[in-house]
Every structure is written in C-alpha cells, then in structure tokens.
Amino acid sequence: MYSMTNRRLVILTEGRLDVFSAKTAVSVIRYRKEDVVALIDRVNAGKDIESIIGIGKGIPIVSTIAETLHLKPTALLIGIAPPGGMLPAEWRKHITDALINKLHIISGLHCHLDDDPEFCKLAHDHQREIWDVRKPPEDIPLGSGKAKETKTLRILTVGSDCNIGKMVTSIEIANAAKKRGFNACFVATGQTGIMIDGSGIAVDHVISDFISGAAEKLVIDRSHYHLLSIEGQGTIVHPAYSGVTLGLLHGAAPQGLILCHQPTRKTLRHFANFPILPLPYLIDLYEKLAQPVHPCKVIGISLNCFGMTDHDALQEIQKVEKETKLPATDPIKFGVNKFIDGIRPLLP
Amino acid sequence: MYSMTNRRLVILTEGRLDVFSAKTAVSVIRYRKEDVVALIDRVNAGKDIESIIGIGKGIPIVSTIAETLHLKPTALLIGIAPPGGMLPAEWRKHITDALINKLHIISGLHCHLDDDPEFCKLAHDHQREIWDVRKPPEDIPLGSGKAKETKTLRILTVGSDCNIGKMVTSIEIANAAKKRGFNACFVATGQTGIMIDGSGIAVDHVISDFISGAAEKLVIDRSHYHLLSIEGQGTIVHPAYSGVTLGLLHGAAPQGLILCHQPTRKTLRHFANFPILPLPYLIDLYEKLAQPVHPCKVIGISLNCFGMTDHDALQEIQKVEKETKLPATDPIKFGVNKFIDGIRPLLP
C-alpha cells in the first residue's frame, strides 16, 4: 500500500477545476494541502487557484508533468471523479509521463489503471506503484447484520443527493470530536475519503451482494473507537446509486444519521428530471428504512451553503432548524459544534 | 454463449437436495425438466426425487459423473446457491470429472469457475465451455433513470425476504400472460433465472454503482415487449442484500409490484434476529421508495404456501386479501390468473 507520509502530490484536473467537478482535487487540497505541490490543468494553467476554488493558496497550476519536476513530486493523483469513472483519453499522456519520471499514481477511477498493460509495464520498469483506490480488498464478507452489536457510536452521513457534502461533514465531525478529546475515527467509504485518510473501502465498487458486508467490515475493524464518523454515499432516492446508499445504511447499522443537503440545489445533479425531495420526507424515509435492521434517528442537518453569503446561510440554517426541529449548520462556514453537542451524550 | 437447445443436464446438489437449499436445482427441474437427465447427490443417491422435492418424477439420483455417462449428458449444472456463492471443496472432483468426460459446466456461484486454472485448462483441453452465469456483461452503463420512458409494462416482484418465490412468480406471470396471447417476456436478474431462460444479468454480481444501470439495460433491451415480468431480488429491509433490491427497483422503474411472502416464515432466512415485517408496512415502504424515481403500486401478493394444505393455503390467501385489499394467490398451487386480470388493463 502506498505510504501516506511525506507525500508530494501533483493533482490532475485538466480543465475541470471547479468545486463540484473536481471534488477529489478540492477535498485533497482542503484536508491534505501540505501534501500538494502542484496542479496540472492546461485550461487554468498560470491562474490563481484560490480565485477558482476558494482554497489552496500558493499551489501552482501548470500544464505538464515536466513543469512540476523541480518541486520533487512523489505521486500523480487523478483529481476528478467523472460519472462512470472512466479515464478520459487525453489524460493517458500525463500518466505515462508521471510514471517515466518516477511518480507513483493514485487513482479513484472505476477502471483500474493497474490493469492497463502500458501503465502496468511502465510502473514495473520504473519501480513505481499504481494505487487504484477503488479496488476493494479481497476479504469482504457477506453482511451478517452484526455491526449493530459493536459498542461504538456509529454516525453515518446521508444526503438529499450525491456530491453534496457527506464526506466533508463526516471528516469535520471526526476532527471536531478528536479536538474535544473523544476517541473518534473518520471512516472512508469513497475514493476521495480513502485518498485523504489512507484507509477505507469504496463501497460503490464492491460486488453488489457485498455492499453491506463491506460497510460492516469497516465498522467491526474499527469498533475499538468510541465514535465512528462514517462517510455516506449517494441518496436513497437516486435513480442510479440508491442501492449503494441503502446497503451502506443497513451494513453500518448507525445509531444516528446526519442528513446533508444543499439549499440551492433543486434537482439531482446530472438528473434534471428528478427534483430534490423535502427534508421531512427524506428524514421519514431514512428512519423507516433503517428501523427493521437497526433503529436510528436523524440527529442533525448539514447544509452545504456554497455560493451563499454568511447572512443568507444563517437564515437558511434557521429555516431548516424550524422545519425539522433538528440542529443544522454549514460545516465549512460555521463548524460542527452543534452536532458534537448532540453526539456527546450518545457516546459509550 | 452456451446453447440452450438440446441440453442434457446433470445437476449437482451433493447432499443439499431440499426445496430451499437446492433452489437452483429445484427451479431448473420445475421449468426445464425435459433438459435434466440426472442428479448427483451422494446422500440421496438411489432415492425417489419426487418424494424429496415434490417434482422431477423419473430423474435418477446418482453419486458420480461416471454413473450418468450412459445418459449422454452435455453439461454439469451446479444446482445450489450457497450464501457467499463459494465452491465447496468436495465438489471439485465432480467438476473435473465432468470436464474430462466432455461435459460443459454451468455455474451460478460468486466465484468464477473459468478463473480457476485447473478447470480452465481442462475445459480448454477438452474443448468444453464453462458458463459462469453470474459473470456480468462488460457493457453495463451507469443508471440514467430512463427505463421509465419505455412504453412496456414493467411488473417487478419484490419480497418480504430472499428465497421466497420471486423468480417463480415472475416466470409464472410471464408464462400465463403468453398463454393468454400477450407479448410478454420473463426478465431474469439472478443466476437460476438466467439458467432457465438463457439470458439476463445477475444484478447481485455487478459492481454496486451499476445495479440500477444493469436493471435499466435489461428493460431497455426488451422494451419491444408489451409486458416485462421482472424477477426481483432480496428484500428492501435485508441486513445483507437490501442494496441490490433497491437498485433493481429504481433501475427497472416498474409500474406495478407483486409482493412475495411466505406465511409460515417468521424471521429472515439465515438471519434469525430479524423478524419478517407485516405486509402493510412493506407495501408502504416499497411504494414510498419507488415514488420519487417512478411511482408504482403493489398490485398483488404472491404467497409461497409450501408445506401447507390447499385448505390452509386458501384460508391464508383470504386473510391476506382482507388485510391488504389486494389479490393474492399461491402461483404453484393456484396459478396467477388473478394477477393477469389485474395486469391486463395496464398493458400498452
């Protein structure tokens, strides 16, 4: 497994550098900025990264691997997660350049780069590793329903859509809990979370009969922690990804859910025919679905108020708190202390 | 692809020949009896098959491949689907014997037999095929939510548990509809259904991000039919398999559901801590979950009254009809005309 220490990452975004398309890049910069030495993005080369994504001050954007070599990079990280996870053809050259220049490759794409004969040979010749983050471990069991027998407090993020703040919320909860001295752990279930944390299973990439088993394994392997802040996936009402969401909900058997939502989003991302549902409908549905396997409650609403002023965000938070009778916050703008206050009394 | 015509099958059940453990064997005998020349089951060798599983009159049960050769078999079919789908070690000899004697192999196990070097070499040497029924096609797309735009009537079976009669109900509906002259098609989504029908996708064996995409592909590829009778999987409240159930529900976007249930079963099979839920709770949950992607209604209850007298089964059917206000039947005991009557006015 690729080492998480002393990383010097070059991140490939290639023209897709915005907060939503380059979710992986943005999140790695947010939580592992000290590891990132440059971005490769021909369209945005030379521009100021902070003016584009609001974070990352000082990280240069360039066009080629060659321009990053003086920064002594150790790995090229594929920084987007396109629908379907396939590798855009024009990116191949960056990957071969990286391997030739002795960089490791970190990828969260559905297609496994280490199954590619050309990449595989180059990696072998230059003694580099290709870390296909989404490749699941081989020892995932079928679900047994046993995560609920662990003593740890399991808090899972769920959402009104994909790509809406579940990973960020789960990381922020784990970090805030640790700051308060709790024995807490972030549990990554998607490629970006795994790249940030160094461990986890991409539950959207296991054989579908094993989704719950993967979630259960993640919980049981970490059950010595008092608090597991588990990254959710998708949404229960998604025409493409709902199966992953539900398998994760039943496998992880959380006692508490944090429902993530973006107030400005009116339809599912990339699925304009599917409106985002009202929060009370979603709360009821998540709780009803969890109930027969392991009863749990939604204990907070995490709002992604990206693009809103702080004033508007606060108004939205108040509105949602009134509507749902639950604590709400925007983790990036205002932190997650409200959630930690609710979680504290539930700790074992 | 292995040919479905002129098959002469030997089915391996090896001591597990009962109606629930040998679901695959029993179903292939039920719907393809003319294809089956013998069973291999050391524990039951020499016994009368009909007295064990109620069907299959005249099919001999023997102990070895050698004893079947005078029947000129063309293929060995693995007749059970154990939890996890792994190959019991003691079965290897039967498979190697079969290949050496020029039988093809048909398997629905999770582990792919054609990835096994020994089997692979034997198959090559003897020019036989290994058909791993669960291996998905390589061109499954991500879900797009587009199954609902097809004009075909899509009827999906759902259930209160696994292994409760969904496949049988879907086949019976397709067969009864065809008998009445409707342009109908059974859509297999599991290994046994595929073995019976010769086509389909084992949705429990695709990468989990693609469950809905697989279901959608099955529908769109068959949208020239007026009626698709789609085999369901698992149950929405299953601690291990719920993800597959929900992905299938959203991907297939059915207009009508048939809820399958076994009155004598009180807890989930192999999961004694999880009670079977009341039918009204399940009906409500399935409809609420389907609604945001494609609204649908439960239009009938299929009861698996195995082991009950006809008199008791009829009483149960009446009780369920009163409780749910929906037509109920046991497809094996009493046929599915009640369902067809309900489906007919919905046809395009």
XYZ file of C-alpha atoms in Angstrom:
696
model
C 0.000 0.000 0.000
C 1.190 3.478 -0.924
C 2.612 5.380 2.056
C 0.631 8.359 3.381
C 3.695 10.058 4.879
C 5.982 12.526 3.076
C 3.692 12.687 0.068
C 4.357 15.364 -2.548
C 1.343 15.198 -4.801
C 0.678 16.543 -8.249
C -3.076 16.577 -8.878
C -4.502 16.185 -12.377
C -7.755 18.081 -13.034
C -7.278 19.012 -16.709
C -9.839 21.726 -17.352
C -12.368 20.525 -14.800
C -11.159 22.554 -11.868
C -14.327 23.698 -10.146
C -15.727 22.874 -6.745
C -18.152 20.213 -7.969
C -16.396 18.584 -10.955
C -13.045 18.362 -9.187
C -14.428 17.086 -5.883
C -11.446 14.830 -5.299
C -8.879 17.556 -6.024
C -10.684 20.136 -3.905
C -11.099 17.752 -0.969
C -7.497 16.582 -1.004
C -6.395 20.236 -1.060
C -8.814 21.036 1.787
C -7.637 18.249 4.091
C -4.094 17.486 2.836
C -2.904 20.812 1.498
C 0.568 20.218 2.977
C 0.903 17.207 0.626
C 0.067 19.060 -2.618
C 2.868 20.639 -4.673
C 1.091 21.431 -7.964
C -1.998 21.006 -10.140
C -1.987 20.030 -13.801
C -4.745 21.758 -15.726
C -3.983 23.207 -19.158
C -7.124 25.363 -19.213
C -6.328 27.000 -15.876
C -2.521 26.984 -16.056
C -0.971 30.124 -14.545
C -4.195 31.166 -12.812
C -4.563 31.706 -9.061
C -6.058 28.550 -7.556
C -7.708 30.348 -4.638
C -9.742 32.538 -7.007
C -11.135 29.388 -8.648
C -11.904 27.060 -5.733
C -11.549 29.305 -2.685
C -8.707 27.289 -1.130
C -5.194 26.100 -1.975
C -3.350 29.414 -1.755
C 0.095 29.222 -3.312
C -0.301 25.901 -5.140
C 0.837 26.466 -8.747
C -1.308 25.342 -11.710
C 0.746 24.114 -14.678
C 0.206 22.210 -17.943
C 2.592 19.259 -17.847
C 4.355 16.838 -15.556
C 7.675 18.310 -16.785
C 6.830 21.675 -15.207
C 6.354 20.057 -11.784
C 9.605 18.099 -11.606
C 11.593 20.852 -9.842
C 9.065 20.523 -6.986
C 10.192 16.907 -6.477
C 6.723 15.297 -6.662
C 6.287 11.714 -5.446
C 2.894 10.897 -6.971
C 0.317 11.932 -9.536
C -3.204 11.903 -8.125
C -6.186 11.749 -10.513
C -8.254 14.613 -9.170
C -11.714 14.161 -10.665
C -14.387 11.513 -10.391
C -16.341 11.620 -13.650
C -19.682 9.782 -13.902
C -18.823 6.198 -14.788
C -15.265 6.599 -13.562
C -13.673 6.066 -16.985
C -10.328 7.583 -17.949
C -10.530 10.428 -20.478
C -8.256 9.502 -23.382
C -6.255 12.759 -23.284
C -5.112 12.012 -19.724
C -3.065 8.974 -20.684
C -0.051 11.063 -21.618
C 0.110 12.706 -18.186
C 0.035 9.281 -16.541
C 2.774 7.824 -18.738
C 4.873 10.998 -18.221
C 4.410 10.659 -14.473
C 5.497 7.018 -14.406
C 8.501 7.698 -16.646
C 9.520 10.446 -14.218
C 9.225 8.063 -11.264
C 5.971 9.309 -9.766
C 3.523 6.858 -8.213
C -0.082 7.006 -9.469
C -3.130 7.391 -7.218
C -6.468 6.905 -8.943
C -10.078 6.582 -7.833
C -11.495 5.823 -11.269
C -13.787 2.834 -11.823
C -11.369 1.471 -14.442
C -8.288 0.107 -12.729
C -5.142 1.745 -14.060
C -3.003 -1.161 -12.915
C -4.952 -3.421 -15.285
C -3.750 -1.267 -18.199
C -0.832 -3.105 -19.865
C 1.046 0.100 -20.797
C 0.764 1.682 -17.342
C 1.491 -1.626 -15.695
C 4.708 -2.115 -17.661
C 5.870 1.460 -17.051
C 5.176 1.146 -13.317
C 7.142 -2.084 -13.225
C 10.048 -0.686 -15.263
C 10.308 2.416 -13.080
C 9.519 0.611 -9.828
C 6.505 2.788 -9.062
C 3.136 1.804 -7.583
C -0.299 2.325 -9.095
C -2.774 2.687 -6.229
C -6.276 2.062 -7.556
C -8.064 3.393 -4.519
C -11.426 1.946 -5.529
C -10.147 -1.629 -5.820
C -11.766 -3.413 -2.887
C -9.911 -5.775 -0.553
C -10.412 -9.447 -1.362
C -11.688 -10.497 2.059
C -15.033 -8.674 2.166
C -17.626 -10.953 3.779
C -21.341 -11.088 3.103
C -23.300 -8.931 5.517
C -24.291 -10.623 8.767
C -26.146 -7.784 10.484
C -23.504 -7.736 13.233
C -22.288 -4.120 13.084
C -25.119 -3.264 15.462
C -23.586 -5.483 18.131
C -20.469 -3.290 18.381
C -20.369 -0.844 21.304
C -19.051 2.042 19.226
C -21.270 5.020 18.387
C -21.828 4.941 14.623
C -22.833 8.214 12.967
C -23.476 7.977 9.217
C -23.976 10.884 6.854
C -26.816 10.527 4.345
C -27.998 13.018 1.770
C -30.627 14.515 -0.464
C -28.261 13.937 -3.429
C -24.751 12.815 -4.399
C -21.802 15.194 -4.137
C -23.483 17.382 -1.556
C -21.124 17.334 1.451
C -21.353 13.925 3.120
C -17.609 13.244 3.131
C -16.735 16.752 4.305
C -19.333 16.563 7.070
C -18.049 13.183 8.273
C -14.433 14.380 8.296
C -15.368 17.593 10.119
C -17.289 15.626 12.762
C -14.361 13.246 13.302
C -11.870 16.129 13.500
C -14.022 18.193 15.888
C -14.628 15.156 18.100
C -10.895 14.427 18.256
C -10.232 18.064 19.174
C -12.608 17.646 22.103
C -10.644 14.591 23.183
C -13.038 11.890 22.016
C -11.667 8.616 20.695
C -13.046 9.206 17.194
C -12.311 7.934 13.698
C -13.384 9.011 10.214
C -14.462 6.001 8.145
C -13.926 6.486 4.410
C -16.328 4.724 2.018
C -15.424 6.520 -1.220
C -12.310 7.114 -3.272
C -11.661 10.682 -2.115
C -12.078 9.841 1.544
C -9.671 6.939 1.130
C -7.098 9.185 -0.571
C -7.335 11.623 2.325
C -7.384 9.086 5.134
C -5.252 6.296 3.658
C -7.740 3.561 4.555
C -11.337 2.575 3.827
C -13.340 0.713 1.191
C -15.011 2.276 -1.857
C -18.401 0.646 -1.286
C -19.632 1.741 -4.710
C -17.031 -0.540 -6.270
C -17.631 -3.848 -4.466
C -19.747 -6.632 -5.971
C -23.296 -5.573 -5.157
C -24.082 -8.571 -2.941
C -21.279 -7.371 -0.650
C -22.157 -3.689 -0.069
C -23.485 -4.271 3.436
C -20.671 -6.696 4.174
C -18.109 -4.029 3.242
C -19.785 -1.449 5.480
C -19.994 -3.961 8.310
C -16.307 -4.845 7.933
C -15.342 -1.166 8.108
C -17.282 -0.832 11.370
C -16.167 -4.059 13.019
C -12.489 -3.464 12.151
C -12.735 -0.061 13.903
C -15.012 -0.975 16.781
C -12.355 -0.126 19.386
C -13.085 3.556 18.722
C -15.822 5.258 20.748
C -17.090 7.206 17.751
C -17.076 6.268 14.080
C -17.946 9.126 11.756
C -18.893 7.202 8.642
C -18.906 8.750 5.188
C -22.230 8.177 3.393
C -22.797 7.677 -0.333
C -25.464 8.751 -2.795
C -29.058 9.114 -1.732
C -31.806 6.636 -1.059
C -33.936 8.065 -3.881
C -31.294 8.217 -6.605
C -32.173 6.566 -9.935
C -28.599 5.285 -10.362
C -26.935 4.962 -6.953
C -29.611 4.231 -4.333
C -28.508 0.624 -3.907
C -25.126 1.685 -2.576
C -26.773 4.120 -0.162
C -29.112 1.516 1.285
C -26.504 -1.251 1.525
C -24.279 1.141 3.451
C -27.130 2.202 5.752
C -28.004 -1.400 6.636
C -24.423 -2.658 6.799
C -23.085 0.112 9.033
C -26.166 -0.003 11.309
C -25.690 3.557 12.586
C -27.427 4.854 15.701
C -27.501 8.386 14.293
C -27.707 9.990 10.854
C -26.677 13.448 9.694
C -28.703 14.451 6.635
C -26.684 16.510 4.124
C -28.381 18.938 1.781
C -27.616 21.888 -0.485
C -30.338 24.538 -0.240
C -29.671 25.988 -3.697
C -29.931 22.643 -5.488
C -33.402 21.943 -6.830
C -32.871 18.759 -8.891
C -30.498 15.814 -8.607
C -27.066 16.564 -10.052
C -26.879 15.301 -13.666
C -30.524 14.138 -13.363
C -32.565 17.264 -14.071
C -35.853 15.313 -14.211
C -35.580 14.316 -10.561
C -36.393 17.030 -8.008
C -34.658 17.113 -4.625
C -37.192 15.946 -2.061
C -38.335 17.866 1.027
C -36.183 17.199 4.108
C -39.062 15.864 6.255
C -39.892 13.283 3.546
C -36.262 12.165 3.430
C -35.915 12.026 7.224
C -39.005 9.837 7.474
C -37.830 7.550 4.660
C -34.294 7.061 6.031
C -35.604 6.305 9.510
C -38.284 3.900 8.228
C -35.716 2.044 6.114
C -33.166 1.761 8.891
C -35.700 0.722 11.513
C -36.098 -3.011 10.717
C -32.324 -3.587 10.624
C -31.214 -1.137 13.309
C -33.389 1.736 14.527
C -31.803 5.154 14.238
C -32.702 8.803 14.107
C -31.600 11.727 12.001
C -29.850 13.904 14.603
C -28.759 16.872 12.522
C -28.888 18.593 9.137
C -25.642 19.520 7.382
C -26.170 22.313 4.877
C -23.817 22.945 2.001
C -24.298 26.696 1.565
C -21.577 27.046 -1.056
C -22.036 30.276 -3.030
C -24.321 31.871 -0.413
C -23.359 34.798 1.820
C -22.903 34.007 5.518
C -26.031 36.029 6.210
C -28.130 34.025 3.751
C -26.641 30.781 5.011
C -27.574 31.634 8.606
C -31.122 32.423 7.527
C -31.320 29.100 5.708
C -29.994 27.271 8.770
C -32.666 28.876 10.946
C -35.358 27.961 8.442
C -34.241 24.336 8.315
C -33.968 24.086 12.104
C -37.536 25.331 12.394
C -38.762 22.957 9.688
C -37.040 19.823 11.023
C -36.671 20.594 14.756
C -33.064 19.419 14.411
C -29.726 21.235 14.801
C -28.404 22.477 11.449
C -25.106 24.005 10.359
C -22.813 24.512 7.394
C -19.659 22.616 8.460
C -17.325 24.708 6.299
C -18.758 28.109 7.209
C -19.724 27.554 10.838
C -18.189 24.275 12.042
C -19.945 21.251 13.511
C -20.025 22.008 17.251
C -23.813 21.748 17.170
C -23.524 18.142 16.003
C -20.849 17.277 18.561
C -23.114 18.625 21.324
C -25.774 16.173 20.159
C -23.359 13.277 19.752
C -21.613 13.650 23.128
C -24.449 12.235 25.299
C -24.730 9.215 22.969
C -21.079 8.168 23.355
C -20.411 4.812 25.047
C -22.588 -18.422 -25.064
C -23.687 -21.919 -24.126
C -26.594 -23.132 -26.275
C -29.995 -23.566 -24.611
C -31.206 -26.131 -27.151
C -30.737 -29.898 -26.880
C -29.354 -29.627 -23.374
C -28.926 -32.839 -21.377
C -28.121 -31.634 -17.891
C -26.662 -33.370 -14.877
C -27.366 -31.297 -11.785
C -25.018 -31.351 -8.801
C -26.696 -30.909 -5.410
C -24.450 -33.132 -3.244
C -26.447 -33.696 -0.075
C -28.308 -30.413 -0.160
C -31.337 -31.582 -2.088
C -34.261 -29.849 -0.421
C -36.632 -27.226 -1.721
C -34.861 -24.265 -0.125
C -31.149 -25.213 -0.187
C -31.269 -26.515 -3.749
C -33.295 -23.621 -5.142
C -31.411 -23.659 -8.427
C -31.802 -27.424 -8.928
C -35.482 -27.404 -7.997
C -36.266 -24.451 -10.267
C -34.407 -25.861 -13.264
C -36.294 -29.142 -12.775
C -39.581 -27.234 -12.439
C -39.176 -25.196 -15.633
C -36.715 -27.272 -17.718
C -37.444 -30.839 -16.658
C -37.087 -32.033 -20.247
C -33.426 -30.914 -20.125
C -32.480 -32.834 -16.946
C -31.111 -36.394 -17.214
C -29.765 -36.985 -13.684
C -28.862 -35.533 -10.301
C -25.585 -36.118 -8.463
C -26.099 -36.285 -4.711
C -24.274 -38.978 -2.737
C -26.514 -38.577 0.321
C -29.711 -39.080 -1.680
C -28.417 -41.480 -4.350
C -30.990 -44.138 -5.283
C -33.867 -42.284 -3.623
C -37.016 -41.134 -5.413
C -36.615 -37.461 -6.305
C -40.342 -36.724 -6.232
C -40.596 -37.810 -2.604
C -37.883 -35.296 -1.675
C -38.791 -32.160 -3.655
C -42.284 -32.941 -4.955
C -41.303 -32.736 -8.636
C -38.878 -34.342 -11.088
C -40.535 -37.744 -11.428
C -38.243 -40.286 -13.061
C -34.988 -38.313 -12.821
C -32.386 -40.653 -11.296
C -30.206 -39.567 -8.368
C -26.663 -40.988 -8.517
C -23.278 -40.437 -6.840
C -20.790 -39.802 -9.634
C -20.420 -38.383 -13.108
C -19.426 -41.895 -14.287
C -22.907 -43.211 -13.450
C -24.542 -40.585 -15.699
C -22.470 -41.143 -18.846
C -24.850 -43.710 -20.407
C -27.481 -40.914 -20.386
C -25.259 -38.901 -22.749
C -25.197 -35.687 -20.662
C -23.993 -32.471 -22.298
C -23.415 -30.317 -19.214
C -22.979 -30.333 -15.451
C -25.057 -27.658 -13.737
C -24.132 -26.554 -10.206
C -27.508 -26.829 -8.510
C -27.191 -24.879 -5.291
C -26.559 -21.250 -4.418
C -24.868 -21.237 -1.003
C -24.560 -17.967 0.936
C -21.444 -16.247 -0.399
C -21.511 -18.335 -3.540
C -18.208 -20.111 -2.844
C -17.419 -23.576 -4.196
C -17.407 -26.346 -1.567
C -14.046 -28.103 -1.810
C -15.528 -31.593 -2.192
C -17.294 -30.575 -5.403
C -14.110 -30.012 -7.353
C -13.795 -33.685 -8.285
C -17.249 -33.747 -9.869
C -16.353 -30.717 -11.965
C -13.033 -32.118 -13.147
C -14.724 -35.480 -13.890
C -17.372 -33.669 -15.907
C -14.841 -31.744 -17.987
C -12.732 -34.847 -18.614
C -15.876 -36.587 -19.855
C -16.623 -33.688 -22.215
C -19.470 -32.052 -20.316
C -19.825 -28.280 -20.305
C -20.104 -26.591 -16.888
C -22.903 -24.201 -15.883
C -22.363 -22.391 -12.585
C -24.072 -19.557 -10.743
C -21.536 -19.330 -7.935
C -19.987 -15.998 -6.963
C -16.512 -17.430 -7.613
C -15.967 -17.761 -11.340
C -15.064 -21.321 -12.278
C -13.443 -20.192 -15.502
C -10.914 -18.217 -13.441
C -9.775 -21.483 -11.839
C -6.561 -22.552 -13.611
C -7.275 -26.304 -13.317
C -10.852 -26.054 -14.626
C -9.779 -23.581 -17.278
C -7.070 -25.913 -18.600
C -9.378 -28.948 -18.579
C -12.089 -27.004 -20.399
C -9.560 -25.903 -22.998
C -8.065 -29.384 -23.407
C -11.482 -30.985 -23.850
C -12.962 -28.078 -25.830
C -15.772 -27.512 -23.356
C -17.268 -24.244 -22.126
C -17.539 -23.011 -18.553
C -20.587 -20.748 -18.344
C -20.318 -18.595 -15.213
C -23.881 -17.393 -15.276
C -23.287 -14.648 -12.729
C -20.465 -13.006 -14.696
C -21.980 -9.723 -15.881
C -21.632 -8.412 -19.425
C -18.920 -5.777 -19.844
C -21.140 -3.078 -21.328
C -23.367 -2.261 -18.343
C -23.922 1.506 -18.215
C -24.487 3.663 -15.165
C -28.171 4.187 -14.428
C -29.770 7.106 -16.255
C -33.339 6.836 -14.961
C -34.548 6.114 -18.497
C -36.318 2.756 -18.058
C -39.428 4.706 -17.131
C -39.525 6.255 -20.596
C -40.115 2.871 -22.253
C -43.711 2.065 -23.230
C -43.587 -1.506 -21.957
C -45.491 -2.536 -18.841
C -42.891 -3.429 -16.206
C -44.024 -5.682 -13.367
C -41.353 -6.396 -10.738
C -41.585 -8.960 -7.952
C -40.424 -7.809 -4.534
C -40.452 -9.724 -1.273
C -40.563 -9.923 2.484
C -37.335 -11.982 2.330
C -34.876 -13.690 -0.018
C -35.630 -17.113 -1.492
C -39.363 -16.731 -1.065
C -40.792 -17.127 -4.582
C -39.967 -14.007 -6.595
C -38.420 -15.834 -9.543
C -41.171 -18.449 -9.680
C -43.850 -15.758 -9.510
C -42.240 -13.763 -12.321
C -41.890 -16.833 -14.546
C -45.482 -17.898 -13.851
C -46.773 -14.421 -14.716
C -44.800 -14.359 -17.976
C -45.965 -17.872 -18.912
C -49.614 -17.175 -18.068
C -49.533 -13.905 -19.999
C -48.052 -15.631 -23.038
C -50.766 -18.296 -22.830
C -53.362 -15.527 -22.997
C -51.648 -14.213 -26.109
C -49.866 -11.224 -24.617
C -46.465 -10.215 -25.935
C -44.715 -10.986 -22.637
C -41.160 -11.733 -21.512
C -39.638 -13.021 -18.290
C -36.606 -10.940 -17.296
C -34.036 -12.891 -15.287
C -31.946 -10.983 -12.724
C -30.433 -13.925 -10.828
C -28.378 -16.984 -11.652
C -31.221 -19.508 -11.598
C -33.479 -17.393 -13.762
C -30.656 -16.971 -16.263
C -30.025 -20.734 -16.339
C -33.702 -21.316 -17.073
C -34.179 -18.517 -19.581
C -30.739 -18.373 -21.200
C -30.447 -14.598 -20.862
C -30.411 -11.936 -18.161
C -27.963 -10.275 -15.766
C -27.228 -11.393 -12.190
C -27.665 -7.955 -10.641
C -26.239 -9.149 -7.323
C -22.911 -9.685 -9.067
C -22.359 -6.355 -10.838
C -20.185 -3.587 -9.367
C -22.515 -1.866 -6.916
C -22.503 1.507 -8.704
C -24.052 -0.278 -11.691
C -27.017 -2.144 -10.139
C -29.603 0.291 -11.478
C -27.770 0.522 -14.785
C -27.967 -3.264 -15.172
C -31.696 -3.298 -14.409
C -32.260 -0.421 -16.811
C -30.323 -2.193 -19.568
C -32.426 -5.337 -19.114
C -35.590 -3.263 -19.539
C -34.440 -1.099 -22.434
C -33.057 -4.089 -24.383
C -36.509 -5.752 -24.081
C -38.723 -2.696 -24.463
C -40.313 -4.046 -27.659
C -42.328 -6.432 -25.466
C -45.675 -5.265 -24.116
C -45.116 -6.884 -20.735
C -41.867 -7.468 -18.859
C -42.221 -9.762 -15.869
C -39.058 -8.867 -13.973
C -37.513 -11.151 -11.359
C -36.888 -9.310 -8.080
C -34.051 -9.879 -5.624
C -33.741 -9.835 -1.841
C -35.837 -7.501 0.240
C -35.631 -3.816 0.985
C -35.119 -4.474 4.701
C -32.438 -7.158 4.466
C -29.268 -6.588 6.534
C -27.071 -8.045 3.762
C -28.838 -7.672 0.398
C -31.098 -4.609 0.530
C -28.837 -2.595 -1.766
C -29.433 -4.969 -4.645
C -33.193 -4.844 -4.059
C -33.342 -1.064 -4.134
C -31.010 -0.634 -7.107
C -33.206 -3.036 -9.051
C -36.397 -1.235 -8.007
C -35.077 2.143 -9.140
C -33.309 0.883 -12.260
C -36.239 -1.145 -13.609
C -38.747 1.614 -12.778
C -41.742 -0.749 -12.670
C -45.328 0.478 -12.822
C -46.516 -2.460 -10.717
C -45.075 -4.645 -7.958
C -46.053 -8.132 -6.828
C -45.082 -8.644 -3.190
C -43.917 -12.200 -2.444
C -44.239 -13.674 1.015
C -44.179 -16.994 2.831
C -46.817 -17.112 5.574
C -45.003 -19.731 7.650
C -41.716 -17.834 7.759
C -41.378 -15.658 10.852
C -37.764 -14.425 10.592
C -35.419 -13.703 7.693
C -33.774 -16.848 6.327
C -30.330 -17.324 7.916
C -30.959 -14.147 9.984
C -32.995 -15.323 12.967
C -32.698 -11.953 14.750
C -34.627 -10.169 12.037
C -38.398 -10.719 12.023
C -40.376 -10.692 8.789
C -42.289 -7.419 8.676
C -46.061 -7.007 8.321
C -47.226 -6.815 4.696
C -48.829 -3.350 5.037
C -45.529 -1.946 6.368
C -43.649 -3.438 3.423
C -46.204 -2.253 0.855
C -45.969 1.284 2.198
C -42.170 1.224 2.237
C -41.769 -0.154 -1.305
C -44.231 2.387 -2.710
C -42.649 5.301 -0.819
C -39.180 4.308 -2.050
C -40.235 3.889 -5.653
C -42.270 7.075 -5.748
C -39.515 9.704 -6.273
C -37.927 7.747 -9.139
C -41.032 6.235 -10.712
C -44.354 5.975 -8.876
C -45.779 2.463 -8.669
C -48.219 0.391 -6.691
C -48.163 -3.077 -5.228
C -50.858 -4.803 -7.314
C -50.848 -8.297 -5.828
C -49.493 -10.594 -3.125
C -47.808 -13.856 -4.113
C -47.882 -16.360 -1.270
C -45.469 -19.249 -1.038
C -47.613 -21.758 0.867
C -45.098 -24.576 0.577
C -45.811 -27.250 3.190
C -49.385 -26.066 3.839
C -52.516 -27.959 2.794
C -54.559 -26.418 -0.002
C -57.274 -25.676 2.552
C -54.902 -23.806 4.859
C -53.335 -22.004 1.904
C -56.761 -20.790 0.733
C -57.563 -19.530 4.207
C -54.237 -17.683 4.307
C -54.925 -16.173 0.882
C -58.309 -14.891 2.057
C -56.760 -13.444 5.204
C -54.076 -11.623 3.222
C -56.589 -10.316 0.670
C -58.655 -8.885 3.506
C -55.597 -7.373 5.200
C -54.105 -5.772 2.077
C -57.184 -5.274 -0.155
C -55.117 -6.792 -2.965
C -55.491 -10.005 -4.996
C -53.431 -12.841 -3.511
C -52.577 -16.335 -4.733
C -50.037 -19.122 -4.453
C -48.685 -19.362 -8.034
C -47.694 -23.025 -7.710
C -50.898 -24.227 -6.031
C -53.471 -21.983 -7.696
C -51.846 -20.203 -10.656
C -51.586 -16.479 -11.317
C -54.773 -15.686 -13.234
C -55.723 -13.203 -10.526
C -52.561 -11.222 -11.277
C -53.072 -11.388 -15.034
C -56.586 -9.992 -14.588
C -55.050 -7.023 -12.797
C -52.227 -6.596 -15.299
C -54.370 -6.784 -18.457
C -55.932 -3.288 -18.176
C -52.456 -1.788 -17.622
C -50.968 -3.154 -20.861
C -49.930 -0.618 -23.514
